[in-house]
Coordinates of C-alpha atoms and ligand atoms in Angstrom, one line a residue:
Chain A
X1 CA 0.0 0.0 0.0
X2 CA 2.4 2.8 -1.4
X3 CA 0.9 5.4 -3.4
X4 CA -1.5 8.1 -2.4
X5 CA -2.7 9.8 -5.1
X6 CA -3.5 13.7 -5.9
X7 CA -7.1 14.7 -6.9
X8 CA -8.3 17.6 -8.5
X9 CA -11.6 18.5 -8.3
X10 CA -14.0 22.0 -8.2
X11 CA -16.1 21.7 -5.1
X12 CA -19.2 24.3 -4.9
X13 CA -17.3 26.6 -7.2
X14 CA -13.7 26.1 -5.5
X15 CA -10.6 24.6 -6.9
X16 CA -9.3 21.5 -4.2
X17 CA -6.2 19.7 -5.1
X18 CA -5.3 17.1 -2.5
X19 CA -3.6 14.3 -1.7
X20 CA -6.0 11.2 -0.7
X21 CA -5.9 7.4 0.8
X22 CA -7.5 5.9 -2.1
X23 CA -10.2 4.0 0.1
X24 CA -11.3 7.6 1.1
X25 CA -14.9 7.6 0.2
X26 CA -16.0 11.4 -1.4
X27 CA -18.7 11.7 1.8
X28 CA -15.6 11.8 4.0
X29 CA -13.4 13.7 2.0
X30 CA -16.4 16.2 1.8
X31 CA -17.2 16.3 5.1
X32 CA -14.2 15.5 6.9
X33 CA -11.3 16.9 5.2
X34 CA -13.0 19.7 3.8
X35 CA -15.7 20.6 6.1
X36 CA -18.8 20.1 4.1
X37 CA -21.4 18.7 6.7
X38 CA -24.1 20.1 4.6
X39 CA -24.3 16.6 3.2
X40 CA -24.8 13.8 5.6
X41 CA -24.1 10.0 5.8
X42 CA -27.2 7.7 6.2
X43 CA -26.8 4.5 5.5
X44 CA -23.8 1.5 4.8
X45 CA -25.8 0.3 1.9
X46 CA -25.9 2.6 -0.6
X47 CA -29.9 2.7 0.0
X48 CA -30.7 6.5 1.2
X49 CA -29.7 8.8 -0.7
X50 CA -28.6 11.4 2.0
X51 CA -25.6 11.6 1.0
X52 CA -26.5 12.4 -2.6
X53 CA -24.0 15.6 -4.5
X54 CA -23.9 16.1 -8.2
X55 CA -20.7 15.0 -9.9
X56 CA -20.1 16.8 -13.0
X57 CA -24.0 17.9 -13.0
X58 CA -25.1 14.4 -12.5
X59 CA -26.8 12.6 -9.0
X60 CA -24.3 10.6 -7.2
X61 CA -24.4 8.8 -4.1
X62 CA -21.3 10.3 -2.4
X63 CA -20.8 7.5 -0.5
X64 CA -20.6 4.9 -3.5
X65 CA -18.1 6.8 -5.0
X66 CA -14.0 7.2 -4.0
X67 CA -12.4 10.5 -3.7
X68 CA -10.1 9.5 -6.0
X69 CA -12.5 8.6 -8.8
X70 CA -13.4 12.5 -8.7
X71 CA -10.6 13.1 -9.8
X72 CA -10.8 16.0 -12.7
X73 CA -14.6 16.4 -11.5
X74 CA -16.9 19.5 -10.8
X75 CA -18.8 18.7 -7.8
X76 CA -22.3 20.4 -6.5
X77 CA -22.8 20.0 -2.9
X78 CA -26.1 21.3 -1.2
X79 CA -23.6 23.8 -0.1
X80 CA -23.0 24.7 -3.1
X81 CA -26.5 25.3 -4.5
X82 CA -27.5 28.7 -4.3
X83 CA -25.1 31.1 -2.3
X84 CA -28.0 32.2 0.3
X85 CA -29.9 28.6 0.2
X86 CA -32.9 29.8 -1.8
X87 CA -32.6 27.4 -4.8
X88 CA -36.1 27.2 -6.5
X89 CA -36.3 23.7 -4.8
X90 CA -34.7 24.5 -1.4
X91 CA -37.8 27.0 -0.8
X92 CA -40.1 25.1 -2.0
X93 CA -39.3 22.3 0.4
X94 CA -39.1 24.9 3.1
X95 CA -42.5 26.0 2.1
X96 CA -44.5 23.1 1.3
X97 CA -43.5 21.2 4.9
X98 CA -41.4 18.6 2.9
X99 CA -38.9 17.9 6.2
X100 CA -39.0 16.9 9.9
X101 CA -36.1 16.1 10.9
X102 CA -34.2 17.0 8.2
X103 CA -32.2 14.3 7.7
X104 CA -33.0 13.4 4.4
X105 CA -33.5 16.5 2.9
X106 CA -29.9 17.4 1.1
X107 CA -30.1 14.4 -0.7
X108 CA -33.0 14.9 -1.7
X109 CA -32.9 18.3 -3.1
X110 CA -30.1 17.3 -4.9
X111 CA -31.6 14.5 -6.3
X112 CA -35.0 16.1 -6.9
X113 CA -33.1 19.1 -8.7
X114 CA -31.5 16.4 -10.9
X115 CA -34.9 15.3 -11.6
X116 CA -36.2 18.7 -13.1
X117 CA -33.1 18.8 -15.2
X118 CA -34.0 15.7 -17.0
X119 CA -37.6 16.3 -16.6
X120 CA -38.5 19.9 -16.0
X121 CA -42.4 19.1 -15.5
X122 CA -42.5 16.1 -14.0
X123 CA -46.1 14.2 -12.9
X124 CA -46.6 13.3 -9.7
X125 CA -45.7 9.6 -10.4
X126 CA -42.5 10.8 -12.4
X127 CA -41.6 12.5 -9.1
X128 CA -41.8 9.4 -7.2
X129 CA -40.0 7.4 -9.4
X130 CA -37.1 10.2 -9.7
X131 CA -36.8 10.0 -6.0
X132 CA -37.0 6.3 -5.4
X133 CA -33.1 6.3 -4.2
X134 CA -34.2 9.1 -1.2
X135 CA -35.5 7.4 1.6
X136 CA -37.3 9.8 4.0
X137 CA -38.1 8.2 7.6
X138 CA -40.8 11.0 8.3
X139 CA -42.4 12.8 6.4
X140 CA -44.6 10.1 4.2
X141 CA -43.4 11.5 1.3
X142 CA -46.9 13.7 0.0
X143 CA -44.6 16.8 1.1
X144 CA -42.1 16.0 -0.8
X145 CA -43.9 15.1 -3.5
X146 CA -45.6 18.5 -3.7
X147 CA -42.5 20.7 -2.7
X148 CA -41.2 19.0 -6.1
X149 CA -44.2 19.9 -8.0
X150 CA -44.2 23.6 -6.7
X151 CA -40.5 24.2 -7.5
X152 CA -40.9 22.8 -11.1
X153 CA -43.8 25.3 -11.1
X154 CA -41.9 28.3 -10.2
X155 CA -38.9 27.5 -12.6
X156 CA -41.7 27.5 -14.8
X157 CA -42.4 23.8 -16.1
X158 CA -44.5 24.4 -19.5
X159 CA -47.5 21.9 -18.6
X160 CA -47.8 23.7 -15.1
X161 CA -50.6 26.1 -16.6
X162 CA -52.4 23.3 -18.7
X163 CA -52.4 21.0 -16.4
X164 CA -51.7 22.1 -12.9
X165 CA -51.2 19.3 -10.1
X166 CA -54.3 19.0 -7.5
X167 CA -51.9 19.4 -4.8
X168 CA -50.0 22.8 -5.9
X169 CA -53.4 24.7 -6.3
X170 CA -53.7 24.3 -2.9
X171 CA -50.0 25.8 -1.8
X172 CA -49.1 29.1 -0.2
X173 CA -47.8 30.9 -3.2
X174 CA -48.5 28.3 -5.7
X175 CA -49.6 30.7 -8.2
X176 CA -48.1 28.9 -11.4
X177 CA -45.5 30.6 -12.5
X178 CA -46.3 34.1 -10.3
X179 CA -42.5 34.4 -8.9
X180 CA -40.3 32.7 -11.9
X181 CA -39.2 36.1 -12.8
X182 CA -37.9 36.6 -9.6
X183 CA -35.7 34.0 -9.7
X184 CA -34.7 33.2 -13.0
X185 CA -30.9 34.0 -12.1
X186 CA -31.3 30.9 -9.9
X187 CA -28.8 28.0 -11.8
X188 CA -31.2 25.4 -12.4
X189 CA -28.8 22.6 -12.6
X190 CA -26.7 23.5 -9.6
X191 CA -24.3 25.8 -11.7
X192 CA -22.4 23.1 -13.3
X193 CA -23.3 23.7 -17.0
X194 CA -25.8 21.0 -17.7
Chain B
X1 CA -18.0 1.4 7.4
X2 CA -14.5 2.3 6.0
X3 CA -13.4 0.0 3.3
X4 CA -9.9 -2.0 4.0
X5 CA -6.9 -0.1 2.6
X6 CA -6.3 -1.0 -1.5
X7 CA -4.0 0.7 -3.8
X8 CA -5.3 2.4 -6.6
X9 CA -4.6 2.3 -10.4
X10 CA -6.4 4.2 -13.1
X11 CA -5.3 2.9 -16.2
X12 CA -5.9 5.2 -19.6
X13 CA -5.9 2.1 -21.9
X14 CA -7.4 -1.0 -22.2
X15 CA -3.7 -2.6 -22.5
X16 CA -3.0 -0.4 -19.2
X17 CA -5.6 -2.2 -17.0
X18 CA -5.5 -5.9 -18.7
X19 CA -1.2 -5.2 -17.7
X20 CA -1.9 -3.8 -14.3
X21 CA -4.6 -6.7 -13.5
X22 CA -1.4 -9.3 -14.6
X23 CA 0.8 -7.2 -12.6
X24 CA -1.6 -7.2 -9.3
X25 CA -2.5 -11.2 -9.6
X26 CA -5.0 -12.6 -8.1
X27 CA -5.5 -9.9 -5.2
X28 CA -6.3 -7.1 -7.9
X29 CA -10.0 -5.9 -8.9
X30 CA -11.8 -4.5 -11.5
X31 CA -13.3 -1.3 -10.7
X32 CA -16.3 0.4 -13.1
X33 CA -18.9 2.4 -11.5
X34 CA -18.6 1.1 -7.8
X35 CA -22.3 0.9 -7.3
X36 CA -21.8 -3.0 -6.6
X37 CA -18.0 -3.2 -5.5
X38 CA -18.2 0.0 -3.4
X39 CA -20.9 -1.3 -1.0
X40 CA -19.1 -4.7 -0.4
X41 CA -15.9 -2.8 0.5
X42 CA -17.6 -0.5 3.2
X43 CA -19.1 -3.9 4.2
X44 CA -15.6 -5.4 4.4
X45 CA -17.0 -8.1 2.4
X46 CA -14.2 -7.6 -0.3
X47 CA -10.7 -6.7 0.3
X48 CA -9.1 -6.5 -2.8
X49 CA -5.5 -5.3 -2.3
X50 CA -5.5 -3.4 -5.9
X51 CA -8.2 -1.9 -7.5
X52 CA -7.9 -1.0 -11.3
X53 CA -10.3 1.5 -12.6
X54 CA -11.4 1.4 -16.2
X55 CA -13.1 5.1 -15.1
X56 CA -10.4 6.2 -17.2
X57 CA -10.5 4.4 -20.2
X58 CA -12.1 6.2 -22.9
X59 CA -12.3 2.8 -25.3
X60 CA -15.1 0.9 -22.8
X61 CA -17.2 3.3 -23.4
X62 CA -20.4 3.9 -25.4
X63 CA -22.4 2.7 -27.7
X64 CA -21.5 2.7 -31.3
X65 CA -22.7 0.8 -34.9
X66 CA -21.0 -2.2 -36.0
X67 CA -22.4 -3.2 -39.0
X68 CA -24.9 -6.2 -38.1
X69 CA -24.0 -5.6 -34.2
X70 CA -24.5 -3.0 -32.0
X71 CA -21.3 -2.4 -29.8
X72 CA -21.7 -1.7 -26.6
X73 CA -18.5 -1.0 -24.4
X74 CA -18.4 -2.2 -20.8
X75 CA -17.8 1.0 -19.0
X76 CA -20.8 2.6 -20.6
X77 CA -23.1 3.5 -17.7
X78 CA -26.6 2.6 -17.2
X79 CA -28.4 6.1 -17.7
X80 CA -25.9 6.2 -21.3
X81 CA -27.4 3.3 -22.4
X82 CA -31.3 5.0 -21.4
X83 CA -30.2 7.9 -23.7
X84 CA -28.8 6.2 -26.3
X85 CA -31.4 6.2 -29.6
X86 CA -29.5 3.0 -31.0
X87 CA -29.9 1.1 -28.2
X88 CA -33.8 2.4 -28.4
X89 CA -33.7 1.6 -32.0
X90 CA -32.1 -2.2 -32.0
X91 CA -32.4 -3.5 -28.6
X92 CA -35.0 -1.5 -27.1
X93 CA -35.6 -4.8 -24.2
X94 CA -32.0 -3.5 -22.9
X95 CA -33.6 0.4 -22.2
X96 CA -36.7 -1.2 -20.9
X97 CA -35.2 -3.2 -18.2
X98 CA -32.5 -0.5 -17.5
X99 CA -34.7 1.8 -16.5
X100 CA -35.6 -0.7 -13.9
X101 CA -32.2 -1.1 -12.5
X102 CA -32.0 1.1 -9.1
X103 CA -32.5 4.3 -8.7
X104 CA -31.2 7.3 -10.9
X105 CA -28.1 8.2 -8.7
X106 CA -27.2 4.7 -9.5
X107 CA -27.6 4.3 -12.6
X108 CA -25.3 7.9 -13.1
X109 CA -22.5 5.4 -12.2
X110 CA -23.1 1.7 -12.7
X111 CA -22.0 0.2 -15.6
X112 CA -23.9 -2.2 -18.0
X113 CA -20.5 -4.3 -18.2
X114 CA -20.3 -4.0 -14.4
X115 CA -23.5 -5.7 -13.9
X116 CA -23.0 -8.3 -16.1
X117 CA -19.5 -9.3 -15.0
X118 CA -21.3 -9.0 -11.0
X119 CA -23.6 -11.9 -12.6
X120 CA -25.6 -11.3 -9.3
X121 CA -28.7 -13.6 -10.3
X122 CA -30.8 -10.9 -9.1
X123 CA -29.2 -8.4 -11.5
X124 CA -32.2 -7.8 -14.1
X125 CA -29.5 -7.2 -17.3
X126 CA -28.1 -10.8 -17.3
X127 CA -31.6 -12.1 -18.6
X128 CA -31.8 -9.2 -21.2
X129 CA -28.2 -10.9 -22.8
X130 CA -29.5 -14.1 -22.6
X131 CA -32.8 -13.0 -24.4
X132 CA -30.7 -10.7 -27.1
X133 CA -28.5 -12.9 -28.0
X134 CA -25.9 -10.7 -27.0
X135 CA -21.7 -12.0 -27.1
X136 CA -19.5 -10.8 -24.6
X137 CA -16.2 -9.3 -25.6
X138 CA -13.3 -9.9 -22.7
X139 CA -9.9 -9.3 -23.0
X140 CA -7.1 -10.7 -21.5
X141 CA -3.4 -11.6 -20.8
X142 CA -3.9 -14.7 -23.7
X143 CA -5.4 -11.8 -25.8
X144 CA -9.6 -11.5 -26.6
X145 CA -12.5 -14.1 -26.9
X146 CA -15.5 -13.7 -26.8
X147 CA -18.4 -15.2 -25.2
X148 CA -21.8 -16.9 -25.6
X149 CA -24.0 -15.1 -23.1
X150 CA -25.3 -18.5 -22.3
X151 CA -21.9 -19.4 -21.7
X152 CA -21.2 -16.5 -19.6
X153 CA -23.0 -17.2 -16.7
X154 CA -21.8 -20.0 -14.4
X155 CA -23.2 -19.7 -11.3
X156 CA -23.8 -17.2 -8.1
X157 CA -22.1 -14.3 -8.8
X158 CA -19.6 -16.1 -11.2
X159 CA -18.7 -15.5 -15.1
X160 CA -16.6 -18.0 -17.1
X161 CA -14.2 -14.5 -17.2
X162 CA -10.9 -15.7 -15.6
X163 CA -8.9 -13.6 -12.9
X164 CA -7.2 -10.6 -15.0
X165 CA -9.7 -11.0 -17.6
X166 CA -11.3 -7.7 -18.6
X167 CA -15.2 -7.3 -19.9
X168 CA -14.7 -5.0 -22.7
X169 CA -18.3 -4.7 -23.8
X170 CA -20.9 -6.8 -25.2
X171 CA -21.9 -7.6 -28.8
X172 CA -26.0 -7.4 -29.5
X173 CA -26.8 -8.8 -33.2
X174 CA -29.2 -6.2 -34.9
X175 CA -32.1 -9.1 -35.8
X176 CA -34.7 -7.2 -33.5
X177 CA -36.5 -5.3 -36.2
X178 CA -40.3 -6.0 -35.5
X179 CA -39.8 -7.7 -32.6
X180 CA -41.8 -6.5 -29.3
X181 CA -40.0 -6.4 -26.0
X182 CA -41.1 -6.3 -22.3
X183 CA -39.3 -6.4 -18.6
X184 CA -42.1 -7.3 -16.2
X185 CA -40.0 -7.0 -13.0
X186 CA -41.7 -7.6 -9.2
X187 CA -40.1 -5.8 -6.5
X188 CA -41.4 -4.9 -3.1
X189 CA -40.0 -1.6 -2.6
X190 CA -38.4 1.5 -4.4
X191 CA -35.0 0.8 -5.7
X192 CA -34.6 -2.6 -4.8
X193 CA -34.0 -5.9 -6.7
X194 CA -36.2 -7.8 -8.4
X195 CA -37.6 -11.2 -6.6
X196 CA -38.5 -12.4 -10.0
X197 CA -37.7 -10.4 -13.4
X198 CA -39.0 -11.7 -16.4
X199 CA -37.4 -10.2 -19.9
X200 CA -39.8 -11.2 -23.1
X201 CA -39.4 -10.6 -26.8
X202 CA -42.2 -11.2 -29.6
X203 CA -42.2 -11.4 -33.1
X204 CA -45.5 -11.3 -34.3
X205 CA -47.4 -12.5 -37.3
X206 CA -50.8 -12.7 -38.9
X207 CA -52.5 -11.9 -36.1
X208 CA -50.2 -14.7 -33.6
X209 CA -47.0 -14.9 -32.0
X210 CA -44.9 -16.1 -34.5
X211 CA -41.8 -16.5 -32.1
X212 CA -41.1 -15.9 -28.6
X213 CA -38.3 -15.6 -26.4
X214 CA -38.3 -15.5 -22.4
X215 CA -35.0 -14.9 -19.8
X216 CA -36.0 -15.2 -16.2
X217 CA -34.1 -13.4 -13.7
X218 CA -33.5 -14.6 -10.0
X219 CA -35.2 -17.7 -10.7
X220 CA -31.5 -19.8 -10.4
X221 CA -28.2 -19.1 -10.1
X222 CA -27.8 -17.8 -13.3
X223 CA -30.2 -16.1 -16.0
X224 CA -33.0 -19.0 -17.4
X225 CA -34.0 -19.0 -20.7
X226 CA -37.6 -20.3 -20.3
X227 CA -37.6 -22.8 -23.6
X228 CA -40.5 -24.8 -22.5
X229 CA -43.0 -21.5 -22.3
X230 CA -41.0 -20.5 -25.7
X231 CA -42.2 -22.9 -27.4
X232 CA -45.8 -23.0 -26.0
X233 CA -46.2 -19.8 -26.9
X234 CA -44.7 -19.7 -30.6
X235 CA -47.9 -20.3 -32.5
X236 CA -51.0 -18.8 -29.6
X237 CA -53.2 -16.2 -30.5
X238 CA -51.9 -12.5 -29.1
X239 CA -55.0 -12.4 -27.0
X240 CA -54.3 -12.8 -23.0
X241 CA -55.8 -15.8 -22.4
X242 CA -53.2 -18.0 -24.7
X243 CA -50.3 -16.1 -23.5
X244 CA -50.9 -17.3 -19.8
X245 CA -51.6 -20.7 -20.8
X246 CA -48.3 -20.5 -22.3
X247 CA -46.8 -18.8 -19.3
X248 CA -47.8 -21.8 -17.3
X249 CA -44.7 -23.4 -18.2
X250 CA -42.7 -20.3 -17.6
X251 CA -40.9 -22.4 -14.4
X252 CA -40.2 -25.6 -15.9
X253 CA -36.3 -25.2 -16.8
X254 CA -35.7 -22.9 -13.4
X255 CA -34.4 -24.0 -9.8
X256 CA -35.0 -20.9 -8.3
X257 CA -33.7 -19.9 -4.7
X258 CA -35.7 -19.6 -1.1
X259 CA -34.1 -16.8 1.0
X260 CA -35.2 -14.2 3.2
X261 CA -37.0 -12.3 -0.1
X262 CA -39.1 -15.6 -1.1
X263 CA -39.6 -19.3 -1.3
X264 CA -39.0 -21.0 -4.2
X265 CA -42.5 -22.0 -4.8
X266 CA -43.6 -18.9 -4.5
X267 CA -40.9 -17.7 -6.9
X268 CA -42.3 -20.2 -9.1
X269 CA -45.7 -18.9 -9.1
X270 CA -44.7 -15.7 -9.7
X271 CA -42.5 -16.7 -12.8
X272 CA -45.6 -18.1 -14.3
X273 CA -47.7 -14.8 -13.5
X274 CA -45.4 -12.5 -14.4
X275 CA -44.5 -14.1 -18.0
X276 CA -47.9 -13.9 -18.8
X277 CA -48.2 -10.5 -18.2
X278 CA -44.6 -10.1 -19.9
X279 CA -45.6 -11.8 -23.2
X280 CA -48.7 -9.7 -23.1
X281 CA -47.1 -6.3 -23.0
X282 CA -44.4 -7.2 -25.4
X283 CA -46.8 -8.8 -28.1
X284 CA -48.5 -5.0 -27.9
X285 CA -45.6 -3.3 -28.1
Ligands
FAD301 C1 -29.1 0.8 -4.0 C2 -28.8 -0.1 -5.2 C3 -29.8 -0.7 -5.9 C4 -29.5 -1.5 -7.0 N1 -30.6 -2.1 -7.6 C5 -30.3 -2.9 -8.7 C6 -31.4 -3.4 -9.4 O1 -32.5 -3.3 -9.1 N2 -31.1 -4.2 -10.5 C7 -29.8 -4.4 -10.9 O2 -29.6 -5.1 -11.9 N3 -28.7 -3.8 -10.3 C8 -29.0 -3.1 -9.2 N4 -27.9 -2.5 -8.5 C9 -26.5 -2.7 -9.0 C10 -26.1 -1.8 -10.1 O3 -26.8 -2.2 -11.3 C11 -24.7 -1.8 -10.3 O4 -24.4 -0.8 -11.2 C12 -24.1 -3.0 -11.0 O5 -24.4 -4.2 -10.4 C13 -22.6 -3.0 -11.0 O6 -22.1 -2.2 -12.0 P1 -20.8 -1.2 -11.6 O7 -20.4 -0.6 -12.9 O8 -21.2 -0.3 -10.5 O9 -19.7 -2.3 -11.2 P2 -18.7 -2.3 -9.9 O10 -19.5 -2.2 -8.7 O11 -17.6 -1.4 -10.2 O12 -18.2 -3.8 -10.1 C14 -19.0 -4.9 -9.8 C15 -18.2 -6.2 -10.0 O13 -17.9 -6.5 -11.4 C16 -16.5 -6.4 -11.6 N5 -16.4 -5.7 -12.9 C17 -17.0 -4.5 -13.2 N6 -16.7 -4.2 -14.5 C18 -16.0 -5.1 -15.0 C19 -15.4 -5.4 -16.3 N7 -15.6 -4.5 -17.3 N8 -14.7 -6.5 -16.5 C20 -14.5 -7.4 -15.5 N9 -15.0 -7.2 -14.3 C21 -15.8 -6.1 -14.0 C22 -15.9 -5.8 -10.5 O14 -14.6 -6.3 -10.3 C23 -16.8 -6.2 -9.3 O15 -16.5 -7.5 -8.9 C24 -28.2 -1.7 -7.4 C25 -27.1 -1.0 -6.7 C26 -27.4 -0.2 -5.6 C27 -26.3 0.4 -4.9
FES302 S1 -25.3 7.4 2.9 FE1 -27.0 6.2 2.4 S2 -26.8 6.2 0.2 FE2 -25.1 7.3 0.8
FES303 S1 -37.4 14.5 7.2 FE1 -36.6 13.0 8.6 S2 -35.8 11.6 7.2 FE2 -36.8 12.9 5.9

């Protein structure tokens, strides 16, 4: 066991260039070399999803992953989201009651902004699907669910209009489409270019 | 859990890993997307004491035309092989049953050659290169070969790929024009495994199946090809009645497993149920 390689990657907009153990998982590296405990650790089975980033604009289970495969990567913590936390999606979960604890929920704004990316007007089964590797012990989900469907609303899905969901007619602020121009600077994909 | 200490090669050739694999011997491992290997190191369940990554190797991967084939290479990842329009266009029973495979932050990373060469009898693409036909491509110290996917699969978890022997991708033969495909899959929960998958293929004519071909997965060891419901179905009408009498027969060639998931019988039953539904959807698609 010799060699320690050098990664370099772009983390929330910073260049890192380190040297790593290559059994150094990127959760830890994240979180314990570099002090990003925005994303926790939930499972030792790949199952949750908490610990979900986006590697080179991409979802990614942070802890299925080495450090050293980032290597040459651009990496988008929930850190690294929106500078003051008020992603399209970040408020809309705040909003529509989509946490309890909390524990869940980086992963799962991650992975539901990865969702709208590939499918900006998702239906309410597409949502569910798009989320089946997030695992959330408290909420039930129907939160979460809507929060989705209210942030593809205000980033302004096309079908939102024609076919608005039952449950975002009945959210605070859920006019379709009411505060996109707000926002639009927001970077939909987590400001990694996809 | 921390996975045992390794060292680490990321080869940029396909010469580079199939040398570093020789190199490493018998304590070396491939590594692809880490979405199986990755979990069995945090669970200390593998302790390789090199791992070579084909991350790097530009060559394994995507998917490209080759003349009556479709290439496929092994490092091309699962959500590549969704957005690809050939694989839509000449094996669209491989995009069906991907989209089945985890979750989407999996399939960001897996690898189609990754799941093959896992050969976890649970894995839902084994079946779908058993029911395509597909040859596997492997590379090695003694140079390439290539592989039956009926040969392929030997048992639990096992390939006939030797130690230092590299999957380089997979060969699918371009004969699936008019055919229609289906993965009927049964799983409890969200993201997980399938207890029984069931991959089907149908060529119709005048109004009847003229041809069918079934792959069972997690009904054995290893993928089943599911000859006996084949052939009862080659010839029945497309309605659903016919189909399920054929489906009837959908167990005959497995020996499928009883673990903490399902009994056998019941695995059985499902085969049955499921294959009727599977040869349904595919003869209407
Ligand atoms: C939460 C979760 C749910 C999942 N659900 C499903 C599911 O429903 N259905 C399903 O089919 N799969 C499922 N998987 C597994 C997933 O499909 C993996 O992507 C796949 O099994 C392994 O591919 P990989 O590229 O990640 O391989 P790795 O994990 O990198 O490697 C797996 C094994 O194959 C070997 N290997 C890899 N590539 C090669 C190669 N080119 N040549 C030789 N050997 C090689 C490695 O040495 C290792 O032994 C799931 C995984 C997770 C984490
Ligand atoms: S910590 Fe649970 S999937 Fe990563
Ligand atoms: S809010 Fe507690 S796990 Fe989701």
């Amino acid at each position: 066991m010799g060699r320690v390689p050098r990664v370099h990657t772009t983390i929330d907009g910073v260049v890192y260039q380190d040297e790593v153990e290559p059994r150094l998982l990127l959760i830890h590296y994240l979180r314990d070399r570099l002090g990003k405990v925005g994303t926790p650790i939930g499972c030792d089975t790949s199952n949750c999803g908490a610990c979900t980033v986006h590697v080179d604009g991409l979802s990614v289970k942070s802890c299925s992953m080495l450090a050293v495969q980032a290597d040459g990567c651009a990496i988008t913590t929930i850190e690294g989201l929106a500078p003051d936390g008020g992603h399209p999606v970040q408020r809309a979960f705040a909003d529509c009651h989509a946490l309890q604890c909390g524990y869940c929920t980086p992963g799962m704004v991650m992975a539901a902004v990865d969702l709208l990316r590939e499918n900006p007007d998702p239906s309410e089964a597409e949502i569910r699907e798009g989320l089946e590797g997030n695992l959330c012990r408290c909420t039930g989900y129907v939160n979460i669910v809507r929060a989705v469907r209210a942030a593809a609303e205000e980033m302004g899905a096309p079908g939102a209009r024609i076919h608005p969901a039952p449950e975002a007619a009945v959210l605070p602020g859920g006019v379709p489409g009411a505060e996109s121009a707000a926002h639009a600077s927001a970077p939909a994909g987590g400001g990694t270019g996809r | 859990m921390i996975p045992a200490p390794f060292d680490y090669v990321r080869p940029d050739s396909l010469a580079g890993a199939v040398a570093a694999l020789a190199e490493a011997g018998e304590d070396a491992k491939v590594l692809a997307g880490g979405q199986s290997l990755l979990p069995l190191l945090r669970m200390r369940l593998a302790y390789p004491e090199v791992l070579v990554d084909l991350g790097g190797i530009a060559e394994l991967r995507g998917v490209r035309d080759d003349g009556d084939f479709l290439w496929i290479g092994a490092a091309t990842t699962h959500y590549e092989v969704l957005h690809s329009s050939l694989v839509r266009e000449h094996c669209a029973l491989l995009a069906r049953a991907t989209a089945t495979v985890a979750d989407p932050a999996v399939r960001h990373r897996g690898t189609i050659g990754g799941s093959l060469a896992h050969a976890d009898p649970a894995g839902d693409l084994p079946a779908v290169a058993l029911v395509l036909d597909a040859r596997m491509a492997v590379s090695g110290p003694d140079g390439v070969r290539e592989l039956a996917a009926a040969d392929f699969f030997v048992d639990y978890l096992t390939t006939a790929m030797d130690d230092g022997e590299v999957l380089t991708g997979l060969r699918v033969p371009k004969v699936w024009a008019g055919w229609g495909f289906h993965y009927e899959k049964f799983a409890r929960t969200a993201q997980s495994w399938a207890v029984v998958g069931v991959a089907a293929a149908v060529r119709e004519r005048d109004g009847a199946v003229a041809e069918a071909r079934i792959g069972l997965t997690n009904m054995g060891a290893v993928p089943v090809r599911a000859r006996a419901a084949e052939s009862a179905a080659a010839g029945a009408g497309l309605a659903a009645g016919p189909l399920r009498a054929a489906a009837e027969q959908a167990d005959a060639e497995a020996a499928p497993p009883s673990d903490l998931h399902a009994q056998a019988d019941y695995r059985r039953h499902l085969a049955r149920v499921l294959t009727g539904r599977a040869l349904a959807a595919a003869a209407s698609g």
